[in-house]
mmCIF file of N, CA and C in Angstrom:
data_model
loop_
_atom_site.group_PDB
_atom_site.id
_atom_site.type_symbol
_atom_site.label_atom_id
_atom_site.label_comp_id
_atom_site.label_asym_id
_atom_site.label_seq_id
_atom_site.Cartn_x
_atom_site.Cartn_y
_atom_site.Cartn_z
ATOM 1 N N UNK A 16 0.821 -1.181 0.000
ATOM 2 C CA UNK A 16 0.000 0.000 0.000
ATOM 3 C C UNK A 16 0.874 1.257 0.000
ATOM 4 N N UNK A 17 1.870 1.626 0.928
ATOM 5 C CA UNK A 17 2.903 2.358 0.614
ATOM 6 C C UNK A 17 3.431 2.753 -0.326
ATOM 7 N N UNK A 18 3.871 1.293 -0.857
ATOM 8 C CA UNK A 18 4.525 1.702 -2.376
ATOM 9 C C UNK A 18 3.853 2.274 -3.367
ATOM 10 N N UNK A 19 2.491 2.097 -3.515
ATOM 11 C CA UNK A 19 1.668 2.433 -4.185
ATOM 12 C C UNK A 19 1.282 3.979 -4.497
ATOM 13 N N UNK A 20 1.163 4.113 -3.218
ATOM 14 C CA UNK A 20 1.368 5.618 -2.769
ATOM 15 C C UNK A 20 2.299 5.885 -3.303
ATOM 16 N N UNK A 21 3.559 5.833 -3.468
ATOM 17 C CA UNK A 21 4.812 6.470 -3.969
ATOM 18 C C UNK A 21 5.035 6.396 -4.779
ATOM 19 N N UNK A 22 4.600 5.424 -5.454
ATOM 20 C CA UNK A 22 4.523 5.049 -7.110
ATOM 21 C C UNK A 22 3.303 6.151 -7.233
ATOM 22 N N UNK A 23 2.386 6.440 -7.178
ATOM 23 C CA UNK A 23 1.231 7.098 -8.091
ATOM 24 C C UNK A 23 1.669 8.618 -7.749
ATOM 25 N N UNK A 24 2.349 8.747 -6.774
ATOM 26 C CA UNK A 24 2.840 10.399 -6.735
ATOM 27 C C UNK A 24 3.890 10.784 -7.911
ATOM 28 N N UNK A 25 4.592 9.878 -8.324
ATOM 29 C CA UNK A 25 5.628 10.057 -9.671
ATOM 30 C C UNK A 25 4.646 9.600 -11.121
ATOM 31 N N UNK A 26 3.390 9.189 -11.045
ATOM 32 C CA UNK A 26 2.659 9.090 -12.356
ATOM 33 C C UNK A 26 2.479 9.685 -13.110
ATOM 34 N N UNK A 27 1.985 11.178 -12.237
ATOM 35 C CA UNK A 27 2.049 12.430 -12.714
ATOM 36 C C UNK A 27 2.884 12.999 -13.784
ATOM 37 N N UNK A 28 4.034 12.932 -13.043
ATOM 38 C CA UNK A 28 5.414 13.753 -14.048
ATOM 39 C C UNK A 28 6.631 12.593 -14.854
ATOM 40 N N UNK A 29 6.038 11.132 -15.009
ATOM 41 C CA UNK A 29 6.493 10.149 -15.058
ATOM 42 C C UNK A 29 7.765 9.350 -14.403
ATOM 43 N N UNK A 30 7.617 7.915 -14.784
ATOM 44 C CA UNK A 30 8.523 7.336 -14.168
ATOM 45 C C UNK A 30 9.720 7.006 -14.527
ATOM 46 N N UNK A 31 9.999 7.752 -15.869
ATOM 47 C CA UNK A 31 11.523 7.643 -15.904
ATOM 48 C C UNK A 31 12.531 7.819 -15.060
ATOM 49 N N UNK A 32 12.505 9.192 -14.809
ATOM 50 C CA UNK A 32 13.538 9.594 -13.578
ATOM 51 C C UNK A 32 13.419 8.759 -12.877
ATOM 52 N N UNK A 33 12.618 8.226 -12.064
ATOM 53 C CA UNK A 33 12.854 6.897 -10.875
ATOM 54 C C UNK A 33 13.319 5.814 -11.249
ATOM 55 N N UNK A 34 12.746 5.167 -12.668
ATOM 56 C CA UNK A 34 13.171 4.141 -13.073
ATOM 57 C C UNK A 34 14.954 4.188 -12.882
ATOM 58 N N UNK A 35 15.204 5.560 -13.713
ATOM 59 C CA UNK A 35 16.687 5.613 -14.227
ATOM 60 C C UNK A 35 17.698 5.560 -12.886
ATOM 61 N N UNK A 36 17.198 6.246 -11.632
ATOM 62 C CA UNK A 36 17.495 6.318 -10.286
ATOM 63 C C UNK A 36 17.730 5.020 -10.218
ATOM 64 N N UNK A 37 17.306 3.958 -9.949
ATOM 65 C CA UNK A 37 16.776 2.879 -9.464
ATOM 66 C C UNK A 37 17.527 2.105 -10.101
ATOM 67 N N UNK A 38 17.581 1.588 -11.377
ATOM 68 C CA UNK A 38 18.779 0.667 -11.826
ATOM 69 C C UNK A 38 20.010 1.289 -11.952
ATOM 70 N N UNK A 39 20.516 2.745 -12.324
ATOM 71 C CA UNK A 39 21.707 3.019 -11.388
ATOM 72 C C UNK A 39 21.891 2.657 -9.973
ATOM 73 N N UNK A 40 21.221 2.531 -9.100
ATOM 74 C CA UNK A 40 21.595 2.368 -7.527
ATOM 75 C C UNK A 40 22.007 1.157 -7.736
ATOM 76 N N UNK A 41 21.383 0.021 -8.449
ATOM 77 C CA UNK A 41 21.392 -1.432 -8.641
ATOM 78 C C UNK A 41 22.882 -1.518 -8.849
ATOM 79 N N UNK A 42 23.836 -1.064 -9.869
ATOM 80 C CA UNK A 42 24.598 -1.645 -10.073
ATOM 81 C C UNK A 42 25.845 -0.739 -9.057
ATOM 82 N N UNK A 43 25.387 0.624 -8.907
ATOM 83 C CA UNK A 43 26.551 0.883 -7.456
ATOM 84 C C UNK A 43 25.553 2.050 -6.698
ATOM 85 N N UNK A 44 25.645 2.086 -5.349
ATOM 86 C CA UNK A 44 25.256 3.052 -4.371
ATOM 87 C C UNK A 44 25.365 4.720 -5.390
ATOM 88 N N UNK A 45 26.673 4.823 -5.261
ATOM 89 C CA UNK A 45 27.226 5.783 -5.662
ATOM 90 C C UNK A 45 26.606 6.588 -6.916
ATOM 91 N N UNK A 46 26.613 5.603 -8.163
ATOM 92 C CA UNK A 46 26.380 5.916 -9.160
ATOM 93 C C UNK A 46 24.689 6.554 -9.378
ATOM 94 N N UNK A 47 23.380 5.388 -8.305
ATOM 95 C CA UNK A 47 22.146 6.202 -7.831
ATOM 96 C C UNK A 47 22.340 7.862 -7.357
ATOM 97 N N UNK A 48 23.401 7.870 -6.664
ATOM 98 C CA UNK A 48 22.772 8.929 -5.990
ATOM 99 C C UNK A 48 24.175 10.467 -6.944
ATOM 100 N N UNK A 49 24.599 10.177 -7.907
ATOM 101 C CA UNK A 49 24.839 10.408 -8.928
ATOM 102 C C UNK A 49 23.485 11.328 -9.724
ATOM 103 N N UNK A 50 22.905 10.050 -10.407
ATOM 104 C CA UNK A 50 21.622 10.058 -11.038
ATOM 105 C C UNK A 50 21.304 10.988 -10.242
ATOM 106 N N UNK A 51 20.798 10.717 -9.189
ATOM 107 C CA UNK A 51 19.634 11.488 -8.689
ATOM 108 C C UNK A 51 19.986 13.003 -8.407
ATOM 109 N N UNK A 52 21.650 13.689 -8.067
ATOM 110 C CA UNK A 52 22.062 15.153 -8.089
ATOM 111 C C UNK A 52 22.019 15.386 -9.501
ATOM 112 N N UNK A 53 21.816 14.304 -10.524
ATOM 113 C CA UNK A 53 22.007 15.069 -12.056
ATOM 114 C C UNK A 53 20.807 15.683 -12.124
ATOM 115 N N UNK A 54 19.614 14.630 -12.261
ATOM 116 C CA UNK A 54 18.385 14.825 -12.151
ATOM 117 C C UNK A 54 17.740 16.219 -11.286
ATOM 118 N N UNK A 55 17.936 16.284 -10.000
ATOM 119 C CA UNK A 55 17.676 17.666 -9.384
ATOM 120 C C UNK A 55 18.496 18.537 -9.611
ATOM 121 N N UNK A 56 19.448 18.281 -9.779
ATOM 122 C CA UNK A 56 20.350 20.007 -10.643
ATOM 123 C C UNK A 56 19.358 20.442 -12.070
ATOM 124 N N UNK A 57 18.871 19.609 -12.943
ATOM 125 C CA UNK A 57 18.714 20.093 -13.644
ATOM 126 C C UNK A 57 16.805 20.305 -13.819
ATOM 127 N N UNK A 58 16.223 19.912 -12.575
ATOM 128 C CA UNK A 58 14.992 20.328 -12.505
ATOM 129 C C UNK A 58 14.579 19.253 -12.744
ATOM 130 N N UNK A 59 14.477 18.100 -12.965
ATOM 131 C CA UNK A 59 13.558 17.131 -13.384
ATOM 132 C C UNK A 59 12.743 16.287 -12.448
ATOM 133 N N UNK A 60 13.403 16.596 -10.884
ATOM 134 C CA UNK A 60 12.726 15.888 -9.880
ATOM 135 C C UNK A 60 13.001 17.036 -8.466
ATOM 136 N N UNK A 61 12.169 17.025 -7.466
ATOM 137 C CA UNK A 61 12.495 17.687 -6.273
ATOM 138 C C UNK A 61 13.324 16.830 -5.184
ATOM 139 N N UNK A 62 13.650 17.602 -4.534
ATOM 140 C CA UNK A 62 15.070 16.850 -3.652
ATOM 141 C C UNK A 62 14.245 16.179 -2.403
ATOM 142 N N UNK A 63 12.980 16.236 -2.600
ATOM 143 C CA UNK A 63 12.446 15.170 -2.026
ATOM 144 C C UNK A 63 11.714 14.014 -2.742
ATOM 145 N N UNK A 64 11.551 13.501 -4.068
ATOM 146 C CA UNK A 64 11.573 13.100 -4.834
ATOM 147 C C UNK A 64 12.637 12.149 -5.273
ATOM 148 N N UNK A 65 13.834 12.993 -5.341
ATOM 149 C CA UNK A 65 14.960 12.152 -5.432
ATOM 150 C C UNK A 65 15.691 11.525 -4.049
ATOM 151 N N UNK A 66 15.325 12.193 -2.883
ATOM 152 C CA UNK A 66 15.545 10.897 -1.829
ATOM 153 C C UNK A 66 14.208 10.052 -2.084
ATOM 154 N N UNK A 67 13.610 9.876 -1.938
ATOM 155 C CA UNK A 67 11.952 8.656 -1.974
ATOM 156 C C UNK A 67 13.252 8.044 -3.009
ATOM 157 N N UNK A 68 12.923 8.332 -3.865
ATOM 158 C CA UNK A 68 13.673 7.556 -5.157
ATOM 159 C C UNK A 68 14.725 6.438 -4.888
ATOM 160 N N UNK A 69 15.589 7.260 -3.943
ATOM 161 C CA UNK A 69 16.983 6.705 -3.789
ATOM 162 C C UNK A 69 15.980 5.423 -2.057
ATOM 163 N N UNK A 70 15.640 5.922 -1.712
ATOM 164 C CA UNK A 70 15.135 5.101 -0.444
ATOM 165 C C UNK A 70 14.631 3.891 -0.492
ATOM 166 N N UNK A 71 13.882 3.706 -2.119
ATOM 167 C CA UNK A 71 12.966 2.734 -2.735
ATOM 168 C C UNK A 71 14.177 1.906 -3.565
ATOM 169 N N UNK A 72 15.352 2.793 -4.016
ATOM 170 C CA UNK A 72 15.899 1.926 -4.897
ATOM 171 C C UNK A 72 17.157 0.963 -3.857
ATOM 172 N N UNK A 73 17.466 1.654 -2.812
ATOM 173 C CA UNK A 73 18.178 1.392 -1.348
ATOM 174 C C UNK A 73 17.499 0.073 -1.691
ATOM 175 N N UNK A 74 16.611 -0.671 -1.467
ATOM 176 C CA UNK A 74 15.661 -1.831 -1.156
ATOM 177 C C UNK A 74 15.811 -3.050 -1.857
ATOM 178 N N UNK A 75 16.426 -2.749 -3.052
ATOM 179 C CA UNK A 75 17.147 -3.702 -3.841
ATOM 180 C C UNK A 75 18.633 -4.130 -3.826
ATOM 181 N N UNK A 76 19.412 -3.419 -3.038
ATOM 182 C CA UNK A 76 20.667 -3.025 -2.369
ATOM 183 C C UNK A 76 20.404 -3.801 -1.534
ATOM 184 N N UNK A 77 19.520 -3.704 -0.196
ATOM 185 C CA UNK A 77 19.144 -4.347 0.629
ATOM 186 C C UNK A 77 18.663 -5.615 0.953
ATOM 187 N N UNK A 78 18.105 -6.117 -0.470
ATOM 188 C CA UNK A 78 17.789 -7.541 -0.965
ATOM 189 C C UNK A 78 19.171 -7.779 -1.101
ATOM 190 N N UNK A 79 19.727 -7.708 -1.990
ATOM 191 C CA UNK A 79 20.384 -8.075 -2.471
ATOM 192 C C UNK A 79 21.785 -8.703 -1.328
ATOM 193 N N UNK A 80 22.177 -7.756 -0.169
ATOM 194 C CA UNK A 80 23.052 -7.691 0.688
ATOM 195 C C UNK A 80 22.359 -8.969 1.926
ATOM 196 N N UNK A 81 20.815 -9.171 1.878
ATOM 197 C CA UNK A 81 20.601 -9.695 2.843
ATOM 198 C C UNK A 81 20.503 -11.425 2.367
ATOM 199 N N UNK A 82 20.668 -10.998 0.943
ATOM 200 C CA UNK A 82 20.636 -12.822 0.462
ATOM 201 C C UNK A 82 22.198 -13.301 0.660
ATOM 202 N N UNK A 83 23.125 -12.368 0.286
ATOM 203 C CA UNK A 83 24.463 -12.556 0.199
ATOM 204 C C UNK A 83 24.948 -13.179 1.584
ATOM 205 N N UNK A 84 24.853 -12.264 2.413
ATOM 206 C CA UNK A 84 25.216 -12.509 3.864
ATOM 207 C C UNK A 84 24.404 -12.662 4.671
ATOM 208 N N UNK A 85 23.504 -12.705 5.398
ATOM 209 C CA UNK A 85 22.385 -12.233 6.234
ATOM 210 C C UNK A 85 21.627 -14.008 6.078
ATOM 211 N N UNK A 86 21.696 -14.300 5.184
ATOM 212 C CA UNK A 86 20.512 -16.335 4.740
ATOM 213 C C UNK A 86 21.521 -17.147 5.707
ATOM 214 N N UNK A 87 22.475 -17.121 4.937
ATOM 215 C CA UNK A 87 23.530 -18.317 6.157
ATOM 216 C C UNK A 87 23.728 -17.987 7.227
ATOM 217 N N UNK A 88 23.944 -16.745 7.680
ATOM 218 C CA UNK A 88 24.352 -16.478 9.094
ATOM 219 C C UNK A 88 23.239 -17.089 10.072
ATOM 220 N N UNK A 89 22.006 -16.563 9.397
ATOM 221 C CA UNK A 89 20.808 -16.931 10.116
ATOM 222 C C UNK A 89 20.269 -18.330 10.379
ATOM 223 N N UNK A 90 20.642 -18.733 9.056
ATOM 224 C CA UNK A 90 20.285 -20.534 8.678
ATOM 225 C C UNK A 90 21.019 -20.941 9.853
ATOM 226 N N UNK A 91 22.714 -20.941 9.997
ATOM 227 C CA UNK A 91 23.980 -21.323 10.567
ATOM 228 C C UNK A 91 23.114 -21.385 12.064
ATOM 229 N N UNK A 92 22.857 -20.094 12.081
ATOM 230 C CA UNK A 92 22.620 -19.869 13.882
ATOM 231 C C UNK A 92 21.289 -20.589 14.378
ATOM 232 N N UNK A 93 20.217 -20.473 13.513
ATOM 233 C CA UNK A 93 19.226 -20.871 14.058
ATOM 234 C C UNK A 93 18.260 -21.887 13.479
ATOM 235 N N UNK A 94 19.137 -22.287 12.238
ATOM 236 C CA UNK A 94 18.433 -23.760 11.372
ATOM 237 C C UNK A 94 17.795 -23.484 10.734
ATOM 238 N N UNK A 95 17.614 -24.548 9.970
ATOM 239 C CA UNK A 95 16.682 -23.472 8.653
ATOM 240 C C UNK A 95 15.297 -23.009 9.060
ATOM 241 N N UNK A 96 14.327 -23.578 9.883
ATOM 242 C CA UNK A 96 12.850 -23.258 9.589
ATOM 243 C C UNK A 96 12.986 -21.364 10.357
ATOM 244 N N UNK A 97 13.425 -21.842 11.897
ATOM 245 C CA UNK A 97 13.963 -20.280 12.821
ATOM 246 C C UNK A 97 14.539 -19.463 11.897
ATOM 247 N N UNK A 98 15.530 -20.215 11.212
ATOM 248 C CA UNK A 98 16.989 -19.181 10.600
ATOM 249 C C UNK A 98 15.985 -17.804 9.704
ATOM 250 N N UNK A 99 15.225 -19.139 8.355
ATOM 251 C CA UNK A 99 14.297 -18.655 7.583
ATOM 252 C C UNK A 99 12.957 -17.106 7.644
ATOM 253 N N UNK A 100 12.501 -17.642 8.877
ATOM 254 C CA UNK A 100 12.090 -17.132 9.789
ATOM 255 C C UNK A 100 12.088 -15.688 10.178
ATOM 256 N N UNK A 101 13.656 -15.749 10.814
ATOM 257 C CA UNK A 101 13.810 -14.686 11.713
ATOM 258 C C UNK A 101 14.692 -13.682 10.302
ATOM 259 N N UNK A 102 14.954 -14.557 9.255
ATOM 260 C CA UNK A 102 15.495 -13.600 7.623
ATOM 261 C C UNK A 102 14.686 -12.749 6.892
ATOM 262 N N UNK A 103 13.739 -13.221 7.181
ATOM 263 C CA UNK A 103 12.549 -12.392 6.785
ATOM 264 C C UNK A 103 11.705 -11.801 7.236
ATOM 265 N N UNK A 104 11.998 -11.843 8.443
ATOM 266 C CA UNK A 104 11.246 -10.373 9.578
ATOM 267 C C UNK A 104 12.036 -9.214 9.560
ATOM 268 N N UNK A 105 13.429 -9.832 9.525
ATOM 269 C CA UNK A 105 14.635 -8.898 9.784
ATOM 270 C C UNK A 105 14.668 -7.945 7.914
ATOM 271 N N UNK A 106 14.317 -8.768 6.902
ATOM 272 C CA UNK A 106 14.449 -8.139 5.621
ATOM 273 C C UNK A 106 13.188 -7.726 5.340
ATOM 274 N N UNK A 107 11.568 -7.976 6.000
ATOM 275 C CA UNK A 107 10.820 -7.074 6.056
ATOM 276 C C UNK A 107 10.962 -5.894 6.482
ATOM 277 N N UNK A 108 11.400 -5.904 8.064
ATOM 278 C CA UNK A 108 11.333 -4.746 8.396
ATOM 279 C C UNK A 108 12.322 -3.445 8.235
ATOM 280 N N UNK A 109 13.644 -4.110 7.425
ATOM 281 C CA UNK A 109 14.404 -3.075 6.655
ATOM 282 C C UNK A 109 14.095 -2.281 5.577
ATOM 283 N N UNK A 110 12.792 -3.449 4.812
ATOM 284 C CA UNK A 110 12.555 -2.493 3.486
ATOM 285 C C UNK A 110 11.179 -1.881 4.221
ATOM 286 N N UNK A 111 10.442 -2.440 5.075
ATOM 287 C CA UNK A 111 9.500 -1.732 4.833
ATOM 288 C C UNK A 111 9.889 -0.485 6.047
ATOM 289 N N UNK A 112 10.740 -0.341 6.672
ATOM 290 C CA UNK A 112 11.466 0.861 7.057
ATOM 291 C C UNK A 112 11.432 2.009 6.014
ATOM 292 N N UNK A 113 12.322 1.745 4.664
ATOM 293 C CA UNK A 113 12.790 1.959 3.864
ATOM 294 C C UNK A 113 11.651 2.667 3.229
ATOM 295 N N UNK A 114 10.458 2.039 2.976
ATOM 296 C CA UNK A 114 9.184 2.611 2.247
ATOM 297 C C UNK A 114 8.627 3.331 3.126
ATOM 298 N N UNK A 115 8.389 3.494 4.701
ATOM 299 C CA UNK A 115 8.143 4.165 5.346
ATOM 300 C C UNK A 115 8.112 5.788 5.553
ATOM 301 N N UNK A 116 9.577 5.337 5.097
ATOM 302 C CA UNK A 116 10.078 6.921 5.026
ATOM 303 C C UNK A 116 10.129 7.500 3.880
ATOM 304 N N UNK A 117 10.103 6.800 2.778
ATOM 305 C CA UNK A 117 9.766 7.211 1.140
ATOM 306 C C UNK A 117 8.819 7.731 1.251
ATOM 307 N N UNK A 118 7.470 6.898 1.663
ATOM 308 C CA UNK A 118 6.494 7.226 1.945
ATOM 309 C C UNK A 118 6.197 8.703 2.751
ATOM 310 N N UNK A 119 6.624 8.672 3.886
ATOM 311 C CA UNK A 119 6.494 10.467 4.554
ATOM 312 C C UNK A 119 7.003 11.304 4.271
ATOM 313 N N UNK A 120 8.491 11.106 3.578
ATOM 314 C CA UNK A 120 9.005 12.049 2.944
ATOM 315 C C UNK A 120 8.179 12.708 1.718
ATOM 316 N N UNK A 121 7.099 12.268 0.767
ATOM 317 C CA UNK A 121 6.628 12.454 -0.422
ATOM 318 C C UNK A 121 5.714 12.975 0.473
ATOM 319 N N UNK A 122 4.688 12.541 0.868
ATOM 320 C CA UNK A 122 3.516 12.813 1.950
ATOM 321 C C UNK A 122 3.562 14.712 2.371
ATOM 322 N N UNK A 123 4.643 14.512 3.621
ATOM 323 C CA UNK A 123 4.990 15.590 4.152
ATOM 324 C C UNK A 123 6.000 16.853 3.346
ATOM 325 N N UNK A 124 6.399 16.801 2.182
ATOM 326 C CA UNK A 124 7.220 17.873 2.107
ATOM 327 C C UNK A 124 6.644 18.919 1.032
#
């Protein structure tokens, strides 16, 4: 429901800019948030816009880091059904952190 919200606030003025945000972040941190000072230097998104952006695209970063490291540690420590378990409360509540604040940031500014 969140996301949704944040998605239909960029419908408006389209979703390129986010898109383009978003698979830059994918392949480095750096290079997203790149994108996203090109993008607001030159007017195409507001600097609250381009954090949501970067916050939502963070989330795939965050997948990505919690399959890498974060599955075995958990499996290791607490077996698979617990391990499983407690991997996906812990990677819910990072992204949906993550949309949280995408979310109020667009909301409130």
């Amino acid at each position: 429901m969140i996301l949704a919200e944040v998605l239909r606030s960029w419908v408006h003025g389209g979703l390129g800019p986010v898109v383009a945000i978003i698979l830059a972040n994918v392949g480095h941190y750096t290079v997203g948030y790149a994108t996203a000072a090109e993008l607001v230097h030159r007017g195409v998104l507001s600097d609250s816009e381009a954090v949501a952006a970067l916050l939502i695209a963070g989330c795939a970063n965050v997948l990505m880091i919690f399959l890498k490291a974060s599955l075995a540690t958990y499996i290791s420590i607490f077996g698979s059904k617990l391990g499983l378990r407690a991997w996906a409360a812990n990677l819910g509540s990072s992204i949906g952190a993550r949309l949280l604040m995408a979310y109020a940031i667009l909301r409130w500014s």
